[in-house]
Amino acid sequence: MTPRECLRLVLRVGVDTNPSYYRRRIGTTLLRRATSDGRKDAVMLLLENGAEVNAQFEEGETPLEIASRNGRRDIVSMLLTKGADPNVHCGESSALEEACAQGGNGDLVDLLLKNGADVNAESERYGTALIAASRNGHLAVVKTLLENGACISFRHKGYGTALQAAASHGHFNIVELLLTKGADVNSEPGYYYFGTPVQEVLRQGHLDIANLLIDNGSIEAFHGREYDETLLQVIQKGRLDIVNFLLKHGADVDYSSVWDGTALHQAASYGNLEIAKLLLENGEDANIPFEKYGTALQASLIWRQERVADLLLKVTTNVNEKGTYGSALQLAVSHGYATMTKTLLEKGIDPNAHEHRGRWIPIETSVEHRYPRDYRYWPGPASSSVERLEGLDSEMRFEPEKNPAWRRIWPPLHEAIVQGHEAIVELLLDHGADKSLCHAEYENALEAAIDHGRDGLVEQVSQDTTDVVG
């Protein structure tokens, strides 16, 4: 016996199609369950046997909302024929809004509107059907809603207006249409977005829409903390065109964020060579220190961005900046960059300068190996990036297996020995590196060479070492 035949038999003997115990214990109704599963035959049988067409789930949803969300025009039509009210909804969303948001089914939207659905019904999820369609990029549905009197200026607390919802999600044609219909380009944005509408659009990478909003009267002052933060964020995405746009409109090239440093630190960290060049051409100072990295040169070296490091080495003068995670020399030595090590030594960097606590540095350059990039959104009391990174450093010092993509870094000579960079060891010694320097686990360079089995370096570093390990 098929499921349809079973249901028909059960209904024939007079089973209640709206049992209160079923709704109470299962949290639904038979009709809603059949609608959710897309069982058109079961829906028809239940309706023919007295099922409540507007029965609501315990959260308030109706079968009509479910069918609309699933894009089932056939079931929606059946429900409407049996008296379903398109304006009964739970408050979270309406049947019309669901149809506009999910599939953008024009025929389904037309059907609901012809059966009396309120085009401006308000809800929690999107606000109105127009905002739902605009946010999800359904141009034909947006046109239909506007033709049926949709309010273009309604503002949802989260998404803002339909214009803002479409703009932030990159739907150029919908933005263009809404502007021709008189949408206010300067209305207050919703709290889902960052800053002004143009800032949010730029942050999402939609430069064409940003220009469209500005051409249509968006009142923007391209300076201040919000725009400078936007500059840092688009650098992470490598958007040279948007960086250029922001700089031309007055973004502060030397702005330094407590979390990310300057724009040049960002470009250096992410290896964006062309953006780094652009920032330098626009006057950014490569010598501005940031407590987490030191200079932008150090930031590029921490993340093994060698091409950017080569560029910054030419313009950085304070090469002795220590930095929380090692000096430029420590980092260059660590990665085996012999040419860069030589240049730094020729620039007068101290061959013995180092961060004393044996910091951890990343082995990989990929973002997934980094310290989490969303730390700016952490809840709770504000703390400096150094405090947060020191927390990570402290955790790995005692439990390094928690992040095998990071390793400890030593003073320049110790580091070169540990990594087995013989040519760099010779360079450092030629420029006055102290073989007797005591640091953390090693009393001197000789002990480091012996401990790591660098037999070829033992003789090189043992001469004149006062504390010879037996």
PDB file of C-alpha atoms in Angstrom, residues 197-458:
ATOM      1  CA  PRO A 197      26.402  52.890   2.510  1.00  0.00           C
ATOM      2  CA  VAL A 198      29.381  53.832   0.335  1.00  0.00           C
ATOM      3  CA  GLN A 199      31.825  52.510   2.944  1.00  0.00           C
ATOM      4  CA  GLU A 200      29.959  49.218   3.125  1.00  0.00           C
ATOM      5  CA  VAL A 201      29.880  48.915  -0.659  1.00  0.00           C
ATOM      6  CA  LEU A 202      33.618  49.588  -0.890  1.00  0.00           C
ATOM      7  CA  ARG A 203      34.345  47.131   1.898  1.00  0.00           C
ATOM      8  CA  GLN A 204      32.438  44.464  -0.055  1.00  0.00           C
ATOM      9  CA  GLY A 205      34.420  45.294  -3.198  1.00  0.00           C
ATOM     10  CA  HIS A 206      31.704  46.899  -5.340  1.00  0.00           C
ATOM     11  CA  LEU A 207      33.494  49.958  -6.714  1.00  0.00           C
ATOM     12  CA  ASP A 208      31.033  50.401  -9.600  1.00  0.00           C
ATOM     13  CA  ILE A 209      28.140  50.708  -7.145  1.00  0.00           C
ATOM     14  CA  ALA A 210      30.099  53.133  -4.960  1.00  0.00           C
ATOM     15  CA  ASN A 211      30.603  55.397  -7.971  1.00  0.00           C
ATOM     16  CA  LEU A 212      26.911  55.075  -8.857  1.00  0.00           C
ATOM     17  CA  LEU A 213      25.850  56.130  -5.344  1.00  0.00           C
ATOM     18  CA  ILE A 214      28.228  59.088  -5.381  1.00  0.00           C
ATOM     19  CA  ASP A 215      27.023  60.162  -8.836  1.00  0.00           C
ATOM     20  CA  ASN A 216      23.477  60.112  -7.474  1.00  0.00           C
ATOM     21  CA  GLY A 217      24.186  62.430  -4.579  1.00  0.00           C
ATOM     22  CA  SER A 218      25.678  60.349  -1.786  1.00  0.00           C
ATOM     23  CA  ILE A 219      27.109  62.816   0.713  1.00  0.00           C
ATOM     24  CA  GLU A 220      30.480  61.387   1.657  1.00  0.00           C
ATOM     25  CA  ALA A 221      33.454  62.773   3.528  1.00  0.00           C
ATOM     26  CA  PHE A 222      36.265  60.404   2.616  1.00  0.00           C
ATOM     27  CA  HIS A 223      38.227  60.800   5.794  1.00  0.00           C
ATOM     28  CA  GLY A 224      37.947  59.840   9.417  1.00  0.00           C
ATOM     29  CA  ARG A 225      38.460  56.597  11.284  1.00  0.00           C
ATOM     30  CA  GLU A 226      35.722  54.665   9.447  1.00  0.00           C
ATOM     31  CA  TYR A 227      37.184  55.326   5.994  1.00  0.00           C
ATOM     32  CA  ASP A 228      40.698  54.608   7.206  1.00  0.00           C
ATOM     33  CA  GLU A 229      39.499  51.271   8.617  1.00  0.00           C
ATOM     34  CA  THR A 230      37.837  50.577   5.261  1.00  0.00           C
ATOM     35  CA  LEU A 231      41.209  51.168   3.594  1.00  0.00           C
ATOM     36  CA  LEU A 232      42.817  48.536   5.821  1.00  0.00           C
ATOM     37  CA  GLN A 233      40.068  46.028   5.094  1.00  0.00           C
ATOM     38  CA  VAL A 234      40.161  46.324   1.299  1.00  0.00           C
ATOM     39  CA  ILE A 235      43.943  45.899   1.390  1.00  0.00           C
ATOM     40  CA  GLN A 236      43.385  42.478   2.960  1.00  0.00           C
ATOM     41  CA  LYS A 237      41.320  41.586  -0.123  1.00  0.00           C
ATOM     42  CA  GLY A 238      44.002  42.877  -2.490  1.00  0.00           C
ATOM     43  CA  ARG A 239      41.726  45.441  -4.167  1.00  0.00           C
ATOM     44  CA  LEU A 240      44.228  47.843  -5.717  1.00  0.00           C
ATOM     45  CA  ASP A 241      41.459  49.742  -7.535  1.00  0.00           C
ATOM     46  CA  ILE A 242      39.542  50.467  -4.324  1.00  0.00           C
ATOM     47  CA  VAL A 243      42.710  51.405  -2.433  1.00  0.00           C
ATOM     48  CA  ASN A 244      43.497  53.875  -5.209  1.00  0.00           C
ATOM     49  CA  PHE A 245      39.932  55.224  -5.054  1.00  0.00           C
ATOM     50  CA  LEU A 246      40.109  55.793  -1.285  1.00  0.00           C
ATOM     51  CA  LEU A 247      43.515  57.449  -1.440  1.00  0.00           C
ATOM     52  CA  LYS A 248      42.340  59.808  -4.188  1.00  0.00           C
ATOM     53  CA  HIS A 249      39.370  60.748  -2.006  1.00  0.00           C
ATOM     54  CA  GLY A 250      41.459  61.582   1.039  1.00  0.00           C
ATOM     55  CA  ALA A 251      41.881  58.441   3.148  1.00  0.00           C
ATOM     56  CA  ASP A 252      44.748  58.901   5.620  1.00  0.00           C
ATOM     57  CA  VAL A 253      47.655  56.877   4.292  1.00  0.00           C
ATOM     58  CA  ASP A 254      49.428  56.953   7.680  1.00  0.00           C
ATOM     59  CA  TYR A 255      46.433  55.957   9.809  1.00  0.00           C
ATOM     60  CA  SER A 256      47.373  53.221  12.281  1.00  0.00           C
ATOM     61  CA  SER A 257      44.817  50.821  13.719  1.00  0.00           C
ATOM     62  CA  VAL A 258      45.329  49.351  17.177  1.00  0.00           C
ATOM     63  CA  TRP A 259      44.689  45.917  15.653  1.00  0.00           C
ATOM     64  CA  ASP A 260      46.340  46.015  12.232  1.00  0.00           C
ATOM     65  CA  GLY A 261      48.873  48.831  12.149  1.00  0.00           C
ATOM     66  CA  THR A 262      49.076  51.062   9.078  1.00  0.00           C
ATOM     67  CA  ALA A 263      47.921  50.361   5.549  1.00  0.00           C
ATOM     68  CA  LEU A 264      51.516  49.498   4.673  1.00  0.00           C
ATOM     69  CA  HIS A 265      51.659  46.946   7.500  1.00  0.00           C
ATOM     70  CA  GLN A 266      48.548  45.354   6.013  1.00  0.00           C
ATOM     71  CA  ALA A 267      49.944  45.297   2.482  1.00  0.00           C
ATOM     72  CA  ALA A 268      53.220  43.865   3.789  1.00  0.00           C
ATOM     73  CA  SER A 269      51.511  41.204   5.871  1.00  0.00           C
ATOM     74  CA  TYR A 270      49.315  40.031   2.966  1.00  0.00           C
ATOM     75  CA  GLY A 271      52.028  40.285   0.329  1.00  0.00           C
ATOM     76  CA  ASN A 272      50.261  42.911  -1.798  1.00  0.00           C
ATOM     77  CA  LEU A 273      53.256  44.313  -3.681  1.00  0.00           C
ATOM     78  CA  GLU A 274      51.380  46.672  -6.015  1.00  0.00           C
ATOM     79  CA  ILE A 275      49.369  48.095  -3.126  1.00  0.00           C
ATOM     80  CA  ALA A 276      52.572  48.607  -1.133  1.00  0.00           C
ATOM     81  CA  LYS A 277      54.054  50.522  -4.076  1.00  0.00           C
ATOM     82  CA  LEU A 278      50.914  52.658  -4.347  1.00  0.00           C
ATOM     83  CA  LEU A 279      50.971  53.490  -0.631  1.00  0.00           C
ATOM     84  CA  LEU A 280      54.619  54.529  -0.803  1.00  0.00           C
ATOM     85  CA  GLU A 281      53.911  56.660  -3.880  1.00  0.00           C
ATOM     86  CA  ASN A 282      51.185  58.378  -1.872  1.00  0.00           C
ATOM     87  CA  GLY A 283      53.595  59.258   0.902  1.00  0.00           C
ATOM     88  CA  GLU A 284      53.159  56.526   3.499  1.00  0.00           C
ATOM     89  CA  ASP A 285      56.109  56.415   5.876  1.00  0.00           C
ATOM     90  CA  ALA A 286      57.690  52.958   5.880  1.00  0.00           C
ATOM     91  CA  ASN A 287      59.326  53.681   9.240  1.00  0.00           C
ATOM     92  CA  ILE A 288      56.140  53.994  11.301  1.00  0.00           C
ATOM     93  CA  PRO A 289      56.394  51.290  13.995  1.00  0.00           C
ATOM     94  CA  PHE A 290      53.484  49.159  15.126  1.00  0.00           C
ATOM     95  CA  GLU A 291      53.684  47.348  18.446  1.00  0.00           C
ATOM     96  CA  LYS A 292      52.761  43.933  17.044  1.00  0.00           C
ATOM     97  CA  TYR A 293      55.201  43.825  14.127  1.00  0.00           C
ATOM     98  CA  GLY A 294      57.576  46.762  14.364  1.00  0.00           C
ATOM     99  CA  THR A 295      57.979  48.278  10.905  1.00  0.00           C
ATOM    100  CA  ALA A 296      56.189  47.192   7.753  1.00  0.00           C
ATOM    101  CA  LEU A 297      59.461  45.526   6.726  1.00  0.00           C
ATOM    102  CA  GLN A 298      59.246  43.286   9.783  1.00  0.00           C
ATOM    103  CA  ALA A 299      55.595  42.523   9.024  1.00  0.00           C
ATOM    104  CA  SER A 300      56.540  41.353   5.532  1.00  0.00           C
ATOM    105  CA  LEU A 301      59.335  39.187   6.913  1.00  0.00           C
ATOM    106  CA  ILE A 302      57.151  37.607   9.596  1.00  0.00           C
ATOM    107  CA  TRP A 303      54.805  36.332   6.876  1.00  0.00           C
ATOM    108  CA  ARG A 304      57.578  35.478   4.367  1.00  0.00           C
ATOM    109  CA  GLN A 305      56.451  38.090   1.846  1.00  0.00           C
ATOM    110  CA  GLU A 306      59.892  38.359   0.245  1.00  0.00           C
ATOM    111  CA  ARG A 307      58.976  40.550  -2.738  1.00  0.00           C
ATOM    112  CA  VAL A 308      57.363  43.157  -0.498  1.00  0.00           C
ATOM    113  CA  ALA A 309      60.284  42.896   1.928  1.00  0.00           C
ATOM    114  CA  ASP A 310      62.738  43.639  -0.904  1.00  0.00           C
ATOM    115  CA  LEU A 311      60.750  46.776  -1.746  1.00  0.00           C
ATOM    116  CA  LEU A 312      60.508  47.959   1.861  1.00  0.00           C
ATOM    117  CA  LEU A 313      64.172  47.305   2.557  1.00  0.00           C
ATOM    118  CA  LYS A 314      65.022  50.079   0.088  1.00  0.00           C
ATOM    119  CA  VAL A 315      62.966  52.698   1.945  1.00  0.00           C
ATOM    120  CA  THR A 316      63.206  51.619   5.598  1.00  0.00           C
ATOM    121  CA  THR A 317      65.814  53.512   7.622  1.00  0.00           C
ATOM    122  CA  ASN A 318      65.122  52.389  11.207  1.00  0.00           C
ATOM    123  CA  VAL A 319      66.267  48.827  10.582  1.00  0.00           C
ATOM    124  CA  ASN A 320      67.042  48.350  14.281  1.00  0.00           C
ATOM    125  CA  GLU A 321      63.372  48.516  15.319  1.00  0.00           C
ATOM    126  CA  LYS A 322      63.006  45.527  17.650  1.00  0.00           C
ATOM    127  CA  GLY A 323      59.375  44.560  17.180  1.00  0.00           C
ATOM    128  CA  THR A 324      57.448  42.180  19.365  1.00  0.00           C
ATOM    129  CA  TYR A 325      58.232  39.158  17.191  1.00  0.00           C
ATOM    130  CA  GLY A 326      61.851  39.794  16.333  1.00  0.00           C
ATOM    131  CA  SER A 327      64.042  42.309  14.542  1.00  0.00           C
ATOM    132  CA  ALA A 328      64.259  42.519  10.768  1.00  0.00           C
ATOM    133  CA  LEU A 329      67.627  40.782  10.964  1.00  0.00           C
ATOM    134  CA  GLN A 330      66.303  37.920  13.082  1.00  0.00           C
ATOM    135  CA  LEU A 331      63.485  37.355  10.631  1.00  0.00           C
ATOM    136  CA  ALA A 332      65.654  37.577   7.507  1.00  0.00           C
ATOM    137  CA  VAL A 333      68.136  35.127   9.020  1.00  0.00           C
ATOM    138  CA  SER A 334      65.332  32.805  10.072  1.00  0.00           C
ATOM    139  CA  HIS A 335      64.052  32.499   6.498  1.00  0.00           C
ATOM    140  CA  GLY A 336      67.536  32.122   5.012  1.00  0.00           C
ATOM    141  CA  TYR A 337      67.446  35.396   3.071  1.00  0.00           C
ATOM    142  CA  ALA A 338      71.217  35.832   2.670  1.00  0.00           C
ATOM    143  CA  THR A 339      71.093  38.832   0.331  1.00  0.00           C
ATOM    144  CA  MET A 340      68.664  40.656   2.590  1.00  0.00           C
ATOM    145  CA  THR A 341      70.769  39.801   5.641  1.00  0.00           C
ATOM    146  CA  LYS A 342      73.808  41.307   3.935  1.00  0.00           C
ATOM    147  CA  THR A 343      71.894  44.479   3.009  1.00  0.00           C
ATOM    148  CA  LEU A 344      70.608  44.902   6.569  1.00  0.00           C
ATOM    149  CA  LEU A 345      74.107  44.493   7.970  1.00  0.00           C
ATOM    150  CA  GLU A 346      75.429  47.045   5.493  1.00  0.00           C
ATOM    151  CA  LYS A 347      72.675  49.434   6.615  1.00  0.00           C
ATOM    152  CA  GLY A 348      74.094  49.232  10.122  1.00  0.00           C
ATOM    153  CA  ILE A 349      71.679  46.883  11.849  1.00  0.00           C
ATOM    154  CA  ASP A 350      72.953  45.522  15.157  1.00  0.00           C
ATOM    155  CA  PRO A 351      73.955  41.870  14.538  1.00  0.00           C
ATOM    156  CA  ASN A 352      73.330  41.036  18.197  1.00  0.00           C
ATOM    157  CA  ALA A 353      69.956  42.733  18.712  1.00  0.00           C
ATOM    158  CA  HIS A 354      67.096  40.370  19.429  1.00  0.00           C
ATOM    159  CA  GLU A 355      63.833  39.894  21.292  1.00  0.00           C
ATOM    160  CA  HIS A 356      64.901  38.238  24.527  1.00  0.00           C
ATOM    161  CA  ARG A 357      62.101  35.776  25.201  1.00  0.00           C
ATOM    162  CA  GLY A 358      62.400  33.436  22.233  1.00  0.00           C
ATOM    163  CA  ARG A 359      59.223  34.412  20.365  1.00  0.00           C
ATOM    164  CA  TRP A 360      57.183  32.169  18.094  1.00  0.00           C
ATOM    165  CA  ILE A 361      56.850  33.037  14.403  1.00  0.00           C
ATOM    166  CA  PRO A 362      54.720  31.495  11.622  1.00  0.00           C
ATOM    167  CA  ILE A 363      56.241  28.907   9.312  1.00  0.00           C
ATOM    168  CA  GLU A 364      53.541  29.312   6.644  1.00  0.00           C
ATOM    169  CA  THR A 365      52.278  32.451   4.893  1.00  0.00           C
ATOM    170  CA  SER A 366      48.715  31.295   4.261  1.00  0.00           C
ATOM    171  CA  VAL A 367      45.977  33.126   6.142  1.00  0.00           C
ATOM    172  CA  GLU A 368      44.640  29.984   7.811  1.00  0.00           C
ATOM    173  CA  HIS A 369      47.917  29.607   9.721  1.00  0.00           C
ATOM    174  CA  ARG A 370      47.763  33.141  11.056  1.00  0.00           C
ATOM    175  CA  TYR A 371      46.581  34.478  14.312  1.00  0.00           C
ATOM    176  CA  PRO A 372      42.770  34.834  13.818  1.00  0.00           C
ATOM    177  CA  ARG A 373      42.037  37.873  11.638  1.00  0.00           C
ATOM    178  CA  ASP A 374      38.643  38.598  13.231  1.00  0.00           C
ATOM    179  CA  TYR A 375      40.088  39.689  16.566  1.00  0.00           C
ATOM    180  CA  ARG A 376      38.849  43.249  16.053  1.00  0.00           C
ATOM    181  CA  TYR A 377      35.329  41.941  16.648  1.00  0.00           C
ATOM    182  CA  TRP A 378      36.078  40.095  19.872  1.00  0.00           C
ATOM    183  CA  PRO A 379      33.612  40.934  22.641  1.00  0.00           C
ATOM    184  CA  GLY A 380      34.669  42.044  26.074  1.00  0.00           C
ATOM    185  CA  PRO A 381      37.100  44.673  27.354  1.00  0.00           C
ATOM    186  CA  ALA A 382      39.482  46.112  24.803  1.00  0.00           C
ATOM    187  CA  SER A 383      43.073  44.940  25.004  1.00  0.00           C
ATOM    188  CA  SER A 384      46.052  45.646  22.808  1.00  0.00           C
ATOM    189  CA  SER A 385      47.086  43.347  19.992  1.00  0.00           C
ATOM    190  CA  VAL A 386      50.303  42.660  21.873  1.00  0.00           C
ATOM    191  CA  GLU A 387      48.382  41.365  24.897  1.00  0.00           C
ATOM    192  CA  ARG A 388      46.322  39.048  22.711  1.00  0.00           C
ATOM    193  CA  LEU A 389      49.290  37.821  20.731  1.00  0.00           C
ATOM    194  CA  GLU A 390      51.308  37.377  23.906  1.00  0.00           C
ATOM    195  CA  GLY A 391      48.496  35.184  25.174  1.00  0.00           C
ATOM    196  CA  LEU A 392      48.882  33.000  22.095  1.00  0.00           C
ATOM    197  CA  ASP A 393      52.672  33.073  22.401  1.00  0.00           C
ATOM    198  CA  SER A 394      52.502  32.066  26.056  1.00  0.00           C
ATOM    199  CA  GLU A 395      50.103  29.227  25.249  1.00  0.00           C
ATOM    200  CA  MET A 396      52.387  27.838  22.564  1.00  0.00           C
ATOM    201  CA  ARG A 397      55.504  28.243  24.674  1.00  0.00           C
ATOM    202  CA  PHE A 398      54.171  25.570  27.000  1.00  0.00           C
ATOM    203  CA  GLU A 399      52.064  23.621  24.486  1.00  0.00           C
ATOM    204  CA  PRO A 400      53.666  24.145  21.040  1.00  0.00           C
ATOM    205  CA  GLU A 401      51.811  21.169  19.579  1.00  0.00           C
ATOM    206  CA  LYS A 402      48.658  23.334  19.608  1.00  0.00           C
ATOM    207  CA  ASN A 403      49.922  25.135  16.515  1.00  0.00           C
ATOM    208  CA  PRO A 404      52.656  23.283  14.603  1.00  0.00           C
ATOM    209  CA  ALA A 405      52.626  26.012  11.946  1.00  0.00           C
ATOM    210  CA  TRP A 406      54.575  28.271  14.331  1.00  0.00           C
ATOM    211  CA  ARG A 407      58.116  27.910  15.715  1.00  0.00           C
ATOM    212  CA  ARG A 408      60.512  29.698  18.059  1.00  0.00           C
ATOM    213  CA  ILE A 409      62.939  32.359  16.800  1.00  0.00           C
ATOM    214  CA  TRP A 410      66.393  33.008  18.319  1.00  0.00           C
ATOM    215  CA  PRO A 411      69.026  35.796  18.178  1.00  0.00           C
ATOM    216  CA  PRO A 412      70.499  36.228  14.663  1.00  0.00           C
ATOM    217  CA  LEU A 413      73.622  34.080  15.103  1.00  0.00           C
ATOM    218  CA  HIS A 414      71.834  31.362  17.078  1.00  0.00           C
ATOM    219  CA  GLU A 415      69.028  31.403  14.495  1.00  0.00           C
ATOM    220  CA  ALA A 416      71.417  31.008  11.562  1.00  0.00           C
ATOM    221  CA  ILE A 417      73.107  28.097  13.326  1.00  0.00           C
ATOM    222  CA  VAL A 418      69.848  26.380  14.255  1.00  0.00           C
ATOM    223  CA  GLN A 419      68.591  26.688  10.662  1.00  0.00           C
ATOM    224  CA  GLY A 420      71.936  25.599   9.202  1.00  0.00           C
ATOM    225  CA  HIS A 421      72.509  28.739   7.107  1.00  0.00           C
ATOM    226  CA  GLU A 422      76.328  28.572   6.879  1.00  0.00           C
ATOM    227  CA  ALA A 423      76.754  31.550   4.536  1.00  0.00           C
ATOM    228  CA  ILE A 424      74.648  33.711   6.847  1.00  0.00           C
ATOM    229  CA  VAL A 425      76.657  32.587   9.885  1.00  0.00           C
ATOM    230  CA  GLU A 426      79.793  33.793   8.121  1.00  0.00           C
ATOM    231  CA  LEU A 427      78.130  37.107   7.225  1.00  0.00           C
ATOM    232  CA  LEU A 428      77.081  37.697  10.815  1.00  0.00           C
ATOM    233  CA  LEU A 429      80.502  36.859  12.203  1.00  0.00           C
ATOM    234  CA  ASP A 430      82.144  39.176   9.672  1.00  0.00           C
ATOM    235  CA  HIS A 431      79.902  41.983  10.943  1.00  0.00           C
ATOM    236  CA  GLY A 432      80.608  41.455  14.619  1.00  0.00           C
ATOM    237  CA  ALA A 433      78.067  38.909  15.828  1.00  0.00           C
ATOM    238  CA  ASP A 434      78.903  37.854  19.387  1.00  0.00           C
ATOM    239  CA  LYS A 435      79.643  34.103  19.558  1.00  0.00           C
ATOM    240  CA  SER A 436      79.541  34.161  23.358  1.00  0.00           C
ATOM    241  CA  LEU A 437      76.057  35.678  23.562  1.00  0.00           C
ATOM    242  CA  CYS A 438      73.973  33.817  26.146  1.00  0.00           C
ATOM    243  CA  HIS A 439      70.316  33.360  25.331  1.00  0.00           C
ATOM    244  CA  ALA A 440      67.535  31.198  26.806  1.00  0.00           C
ATOM    245  CA  GLU A 441      68.475  27.545  26.222  1.00  0.00           C
ATOM    246  CA  TYR A 442      72.005  28.146  24.912  1.00  0.00           C
ATOM    247  CA  GLU A 443      74.993  29.545  26.779  1.00  0.00           C
ATOM    248  CA  ASN A 444      76.654  30.511  23.508  1.00  0.00           C
ATOM    249  CA  ALA A 445      76.690  29.900  19.746  1.00  0.00           C
ATOM    250  CA  LEU A 446      78.847  26.793  20.116  1.00  0.00           C
ATOM    251  CA  GLU A 447      76.271  25.095  22.321  1.00  0.00           C
ATOM    252  CA  ALA A 448      73.567  25.825  19.730  1.00  0.00           C
ATOM    253  CA  ALA A 449      75.719  24.281  16.976  1.00  0.00           C
ATOM    254  CA  ILE A 450      76.436  21.150  19.012  1.00  0.00           C
ATOM    255  CA  ASP A 451      72.828  20.753  20.147  1.00  0.00           C
ATOM    256  CA  HIS A 452      71.507  20.875  16.573  1.00  0.00           C
ATOM    257  CA  GLY A 453      74.241  18.728  15.077  1.00  0.00           C
ATOM    258  CA  ARG A 454      75.717  21.495  12.931  1.00  0.00           C
ATOM    259  CA  ASP A 455      79.164  19.886  12.739  1.00  0.00           C
ATOM    260  CA  GLY A 456      80.255  22.126   9.894  1.00  0.00           C
ATOM    261  CA  LEU A 457      79.684  25.191  12.056  1.00  0.00           C
ATOM    262  CA  VAL A 458      81.231  23.961  15.312  1.00  0.00           C
TER     263      VAL A 458
END
